[in-house]
Amino acid sequence: MTSAFTGPPWQADWTKEAEANRNALPAEARAQVDATRAELVTANDPYFRGIDSDRGLPADMSVEPVQSTRPGGEHVIYFDRGRGWLRYHFAPRTTDPQIVIDECFWQ
């Protein structure tokens, strides 16, 4: 019998504001955002919990929870050596687990 809970690649969705911010970026920055999103949707645990769990990320990316007291809450994945980030949360529903990107920023 197989588990009903699926694994990566996860579904991902953008809020309208985050998607508009992504679309307004220069092409090079959009490519970095897309690469960061690809890392999220293919991660075994999109919250990168545990010691050195984000070790497999490219050198210019890192992940941390927005609030250290809520390790299962919103997280931020930084890219381009901290010049940009995606704020997201993961809804681990059994039938349709999904990453929702709430904010996209690059400077």
mmCIF file with all atom_site columns, C-alpha atoms in Angstrom:
data_model
loop_
_atom_site.group_PDB
_atom_site.id
_atom_site.type_symbol
_atom_site.label_atom_id
_atom_site.label_alt_id
_atom_site.label_comp_id
_atom_site.label_asym_id
_atom_site.label_entity_id
_atom_site.label_seq_id
_atom_site.pdbx_PDB_ins_code
_atom_site.Cartn_x
_atom_site.Cartn_y
_atom_site.Cartn_z
_atom_site.occupancy
_atom_site.B_iso_or_equiv
_atom_site.pdbx_formal_charge
_atom_site.auth_seq_id
_atom_site.auth_comp_id
_atom_site.auth_asym_id
_atom_site.auth_atom_id
_atom_site.pdbx_PDB_model_num
ATOM 1   C CA . MET A 1 1   ? 0.000  0.000  0.000   1.00 0.00 ? 1   MET A CA 1
ATOM 2   C CA . THR A 1 2   ? 1.355  3.428  -0.884  1.00 0.00 ? 2   THR A CA 1
ATOM 3   C CA . SER A 1 3   ? 1.103  6.534  1.218   1.00 0.00 ? 3   SER A CA 1
ATOM 4   C CA . ALA A 1 4   ? -1.393 9.187  0.125   1.00 0.00 ? 4   ALA A CA 1
ATOM 5   C CA . PHE A 1 5   ? 1.163  11.884 0.998   1.00 0.00 ? 5   PHE A CA 1
ATOM 6   C CA . THR A 1 6   ? 3.145  12.800 -2.068  1.00 0.00 ? 6   THR A CA 1
ATOM 7   C CA . GLY A 1 7   ? 6.709  14.015 -2.133  1.00 0.00 ? 7   GLY A CA 1
ATOM 8   C CA . PRO A 1 8   ? 8.699  16.320 -4.321  1.00 0.00 ? 8   PRO A CA 1
ATOM 9   C CA . PRO A 1 9   ? 8.262  17.889 -6.712  1.00 0.00 ? 9   PRO A CA 1
ATOM 10  C CA . TRP A 1 10  ? 5.752  19.941 -4.737  1.00 0.00 ? 10  TRP A CA 1
ATOM 11  C CA . GLN A 1 11  ? 3.104  22.169 -6.232  1.00 0.00 ? 11  GLN A CA 1
ATOM 12  C CA . ALA A 1 12  ? 3.912  25.870 -5.917  1.00 0.00 ? 12  ALA A CA 1
ATOM 13  C CA . ASP A 1 13  ? 1.700  28.906 -6.160  1.00 0.00 ? 13  ASP A CA 1
ATOM 14  C CA . TRP A 1 14  ? 2.348  32.640 -5.958  1.00 0.00 ? 14  TRP A CA 1
ATOM 15  C CA . THR A 1 15  ? 0.248  35.348 -4.371  1.00 0.00 ? 15  THR A CA 1
ATOM 16  C CA . LYS A 1 16  ? -0.699 37.989 -6.931  1.00 0.00 ? 16  LYS A CA 1
ATOM 17  C CA . GLU A 1 17  ? 1.649  40.536 -5.362  1.00 0.00 ? 17  GLU A CA 1
ATOM 18  C CA . ALA A 1 18  ? 4.608  38.137 -5.273  1.00 0.00 ? 18  ALA A CA 1
ATOM 19  C CA . GLU A 1 19  ? 4.026  37.134 -8.886  1.00 0.00 ? 19  GLU A CA 1
ATOM 20  C CA . ALA A 1 20  ? 3.750  40.780 -9.978  1.00 0.00 ? 20  ALA A CA 1
ATOM 21  C CA . ASN A 1 21  ? 7.007  41.571 -8.155  1.00 0.00 ? 21  ASN A CA 1
ATOM 22  C CA . ARG A 1 22  ? 8.719  38.605 -9.854  1.00 0.00 ? 22  ARG A CA 1
ATOM 23  C CA . ASN A 1 23  ? 7.457  39.663 -13.284 1.00 0.00 ? 23  ASN A CA 1
ATOM 24  C CA . ALA A 1 24  ? 8.751  43.228 -12.760 1.00 0.00 ? 24  ALA A CA 1
ATOM 25  C CA . LEU A 1 25  ? 12.336 42.059 -12.126 1.00 0.00 ? 25  LEU A CA 1
ATOM 26  C CA . PRO A 1 26  ? 15.070 42.194 -14.771 1.00 0.00 ? 26  PRO A CA 1
ATOM 27  C CA . ALA A 1 27  ? 15.510 38.949 -16.735 1.00 0.00 ? 27  ALA A CA 1
ATOM 28  C CA . GLU A 1 28  ? 18.661 37.916 -14.852 1.00 0.00 ? 28  GLU A CA 1
ATOM 29  C CA . ALA A 1 29  ? 16.938 38.319 -11.472 1.00 0.00 ? 29  ALA A CA 1
ATOM 30  C CA . ARG A 1 30  ? 13.845 36.425 -12.700 1.00 0.00 ? 30  ARG A CA 1
ATOM 31  C CA . ALA A 1 31  ? 16.119 33.554 -13.716 1.00 0.00 ? 31  ALA A CA 1
ATOM 32  C CA . GLN A 1 32  ? 17.545 33.499 -10.180 1.00 0.00 ? 32  GLN A CA 1
ATOM 33  C CA . VAL A 1 33  ? 14.045 33.549 -8.698  1.00 0.00 ? 33  VAL A CA 1
ATOM 34  C CA . ASP A 1 34  ? 13.070 30.621 -10.932 1.00 0.00 ? 34  ASP A CA 1
ATOM 35  C CA . ALA A 1 35  ? 16.171 28.677 -9.858  1.00 0.00 ? 35  ALA A CA 1
ATOM 36  C CA . THR A 1 36  ? 15.319 29.360 -6.212  1.00 0.00 ? 36  THR A CA 1
ATOM 37  C CA . ARG A 1 37  ? 11.743 28.189 -6.744  1.00 0.00 ? 37  ARG A CA 1
ATOM 38  C CA . ALA A 1 38  ? 13.091 25.025 -8.377  1.00 0.00 ? 38  ALA A CA 1
ATOM 39  C CA . GLU A 1 39  ? 15.163 24.324 -5.258  1.00 0.00 ? 39  GLU A CA 1
ATOM 40  C CA . LEU A 1 40  ? 12.035 24.701 -3.110  1.00 0.00 ? 40  LEU A CA 1
ATOM 41  C CA . VAL A 1 41  ? 9.782  22.422 -5.127  1.00 0.00 ? 41  VAL A CA 1
ATOM 42  C CA . THR A 1 42  ? 12.378 19.647 -5.293  1.00 0.00 ? 42  THR A CA 1
ATOM 43  C CA . ALA A 1 43  ? 13.439 19.720 -1.615  1.00 0.00 ? 43  ALA A CA 1
ATOM 44  C CA . ASN A 1 44  ? 12.493 16.691 0.485   1.00 0.00 ? 44  ASN A CA 1
ATOM 45  C CA . ASP A 1 45  ? 11.487 19.091 3.285   1.00 0.00 ? 45  ASP A CA 1
ATOM 46  C CA . PRO A 1 46  ? 10.674 22.614 2.045   1.00 0.00 ? 46  PRO A CA 1
ATOM 47  C CA . TYR A 1 47  ? 11.341 23.923 5.567   1.00 0.00 ? 47  TYR A CA 1
ATOM 48  C CA . PHE A 1 48  ? 14.899 22.520 5.543   1.00 0.00 ? 48  PHE A CA 1
ATOM 49  C CA . ARG A 1 49  ? 14.587 21.380 9.155   1.00 0.00 ? 49  ARG A CA 1
ATOM 50  C CA . GLY A 1 50  ? 17.483 19.818 11.015  1.00 0.00 ? 50  GLY A CA 1
ATOM 51  C CA . ILE A 1 51  ? 21.197 20.412 11.283  1.00 0.00 ? 51  ILE A CA 1
ATOM 52  C CA . ASP A 1 52  ? 22.823 21.233 7.951   1.00 0.00 ? 52  ASP A CA 1
ATOM 53  C CA . SER A 1 53  ? 19.603 20.392 6.135   1.00 0.00 ? 53  SER A CA 1
ATOM 54  C CA . ASP A 1 54  ? 20.149 23.182 3.617   1.00 0.00 ? 54  ASP A CA 1
ATOM 55  C CA . ARG A 1 55  ? 23.656 21.893 2.861   1.00 0.00 ? 55  ARG A CA 1
ATOM 56  C CA . GLY A 1 56  ? 22.503 20.758 -0.607  1.00 0.00 ? 56  GLY A CA 1
ATOM 57  C CA . LEU A 1 57  ? 21.514 24.286 -1.654  1.00 0.00 ? 57  LEU A CA 1
ATOM 58  C CA . PRO A 1 58  ? 23.771 26.302 -3.963  1.00 0.00 ? 58  PRO A CA 1
ATOM 59  C CA . ALA A 1 59  ? 26.347 28.415 -2.116  1.00 0.00 ? 59  ALA A CA 1
ATOM 60  C CA . ASP A 1 60  ? 24.435 31.662 -2.694  1.00 0.00 ? 60  ASP A CA 1
ATOM 61  C CA . MET A 1 61  ? 21.189 30.347 -1.096  1.00 0.00 ? 61  MET A CA 1
ATOM 62  C CA . SER A 1 62  ? 20.135 29.836 2.511   1.00 0.00 ? 62  SER A CA 1
ATOM 63  C CA . VAL A 1 63  ? 16.877 29.224 4.368   1.00 0.00 ? 63  VAL A CA 1
ATOM 64  C CA . GLU A 1 64  ? 15.604 30.295 7.771   1.00 0.00 ? 64  GLU A CA 1
ATOM 65  C CA . PRO A 1 65  ? 12.250 30.494 9.548   1.00 0.00 ? 65  PRO A CA 1
ATOM 66  C CA . VAL A 1 66  ? 10.688 33.947 9.807   1.00 0.00 ? 66  VAL A CA 1
ATOM 67  C CA . GLN A 1 67  ? 10.176 33.315 13.539  1.00 0.00 ? 67  GLN A CA 1
ATOM 68  C CA . SER A 1 68  ? 12.538 30.951 15.333  1.00 0.00 ? 68  SER A CA 1
ATOM 69  C CA . THR A 1 69  ? 9.699  29.949 17.674  1.00 0.00 ? 69  THR A CA 1
ATOM 70  C CA . ARG A 1 70  ? 7.620  28.701 14.709  1.00 0.00 ? 70  ARG A CA 1
ATOM 71  C CA . PRO A 1 71  ? 9.799  26.232 12.775  1.00 0.00 ? 71  PRO A CA 1
ATOM 72  C CA . GLY A 1 72  ? 6.708  25.008 10.911  1.00 0.00 ? 72  GLY A CA 1
ATOM 73  C CA . GLY A 1 73  ? 5.597  28.514 9.933   1.00 0.00 ? 73  GLY A CA 1
ATOM 74  C CA . GLU A 1 74  ? 6.693  30.907 7.225   1.00 0.00 ? 74  GLU A CA 1
ATOM 75  C CA . HIS A 1 75  ? 10.260 30.655 5.957   1.00 0.00 ? 75  HIS A CA 1
ATOM 76  C CA . VAL A 1 76  ? 12.557 32.814 3.865   1.00 0.00 ? 76  VAL A CA 1
ATOM 77  C CA . ILE A 1 77  ? 14.899 31.449 1.247   1.00 0.00 ? 77  ILE A CA 1
ATOM 78  C CA . TYR A 1 78  ? 17.640 33.921 0.377   1.00 0.00 ? 78  TYR A CA 1
ATOM 79  C CA . PHE A 1 79  ? 19.312 33.893 -3.030  1.00 0.00 ? 79  PHE A CA 1
ATOM 80  C CA . ASP A 1 80  ? 21.959 35.871 -4.906  1.00 0.00 ? 80  ASP A CA 1
ATOM 81  C CA . ARG A 1 81  ? 24.025 36.066 -1.696  1.00 0.00 ? 81  ARG A CA 1
ATOM 82  C CA . GLY A 1 82  ? 21.201 37.744 0.204   1.00 0.00 ? 82  GLY A CA 1
ATOM 83  C CA . ARG A 1 83  ? 20.288 40.319 -2.449  1.00 0.00 ? 83  ARG A CA 1
ATOM 84  C CA . GLY A 1 84  ? 16.900 38.672 -2.881  1.00 0.00 ? 84  GLY A CA 1
ATOM 85  C CA . TRP A 1 85  ? 14.478 36.425 -1.069  1.00 0.00 ? 85  TRP A CA 1
ATOM 86  C CA . LEU A 1 86  ? 11.244 34.510 -1.317  1.00 0.00 ? 86  LEU A CA 1
ATOM 87  C CA . ARG A 1 87  ? 9.012  34.351 1.761   1.00 0.00 ? 87  ARG A CA 1
ATOM 88  C CA . TYR A 1 88  ? 6.866  31.225 1.669   1.00 0.00 ? 88  TYR A CA 1
ATOM 89  C CA . HIS A 1 89  ? 4.891  28.714 3.658   1.00 0.00 ? 89  HIS A CA 1
ATOM 90  C CA . PHE A 1 90  ? 4.237  25.046 3.068   1.00 0.00 ? 90  PHE A CA 1
ATOM 91  C CA . ALA A 1 91  ? 0.763  23.521 3.386   1.00 0.00 ? 91  ALA A CA 1
ATOM 92  C CA . PRO A 1 92  ? 1.456  19.783 3.968   1.00 0.00 ? 92  PRO A CA 1
ATOM 93  C CA . ARG A 1 93  ? -2.031 18.613 3.071   1.00 0.00 ? 93  ARG A CA 1
ATOM 94  C CA . THR A 1 94  ? -2.368 14.906 2.369   1.00 0.00 ? 94  THR A CA 1
ATOM 95  C CA . THR A 1 95  ? -4.032 15.221 -1.023  1.00 0.00 ? 95  THR A CA 1
ATOM 96  C CA . ASP A 1 96  ? -2.477 18.424 -2.319  1.00 0.00 ? 96  ASP A CA 1
ATOM 97  C CA . PRO A 1 97  ? 0.678  19.559 -0.476  1.00 0.00 ? 97  PRO A CA 1
ATOM 98  C CA . GLN A 1 98  ? 1.700  22.955 -1.732  1.00 0.00 ? 98  GLN A CA 1
ATOM 99  C CA . ILE A 1 99  ? 4.254  25.741 -1.332  1.00 0.00 ? 99  ILE A CA 1
ATOM 100 C CA . VAL A 1 100 ? 2.765  29.242 -1.395  1.00 0.00 ? 100 VAL A CA 1
ATOM 101 C CA . ILE A 1 101 ? 5.169  32.082 -2.148  1.00 0.00 ? 101 ILE A CA 1
ATOM 102 C CA . ASP A 1 102 ? 3.923  35.196 -0.358  1.00 0.00 ? 102 ASP A CA 1
ATOM 103 C CA . GLU A 1 103 ? 6.713  37.646 -1.143  1.00 0.00 ? 103 GLU A CA 1
ATOM 104 C CA . CYS A 1 104 ? 9.363  38.032 -3.818  1.00 0.00 ? 104 CYS A CA 1
ATOM 105 C CA . PHE A 1 105 ? 12.066 40.649 -3.360  1.00 0.00 ? 105 PHE A CA 1
ATOM 106 C CA . TRP A 1 106 ? 15.359 41.459 -5.074  1.00 0.00 ? 106 TRP A CA 1
ATOM 107 C CA . GLN A 1 107 ? 17.568 44.548 -4.850  1.00 0.00 ? 107 GLN A CA 1
#
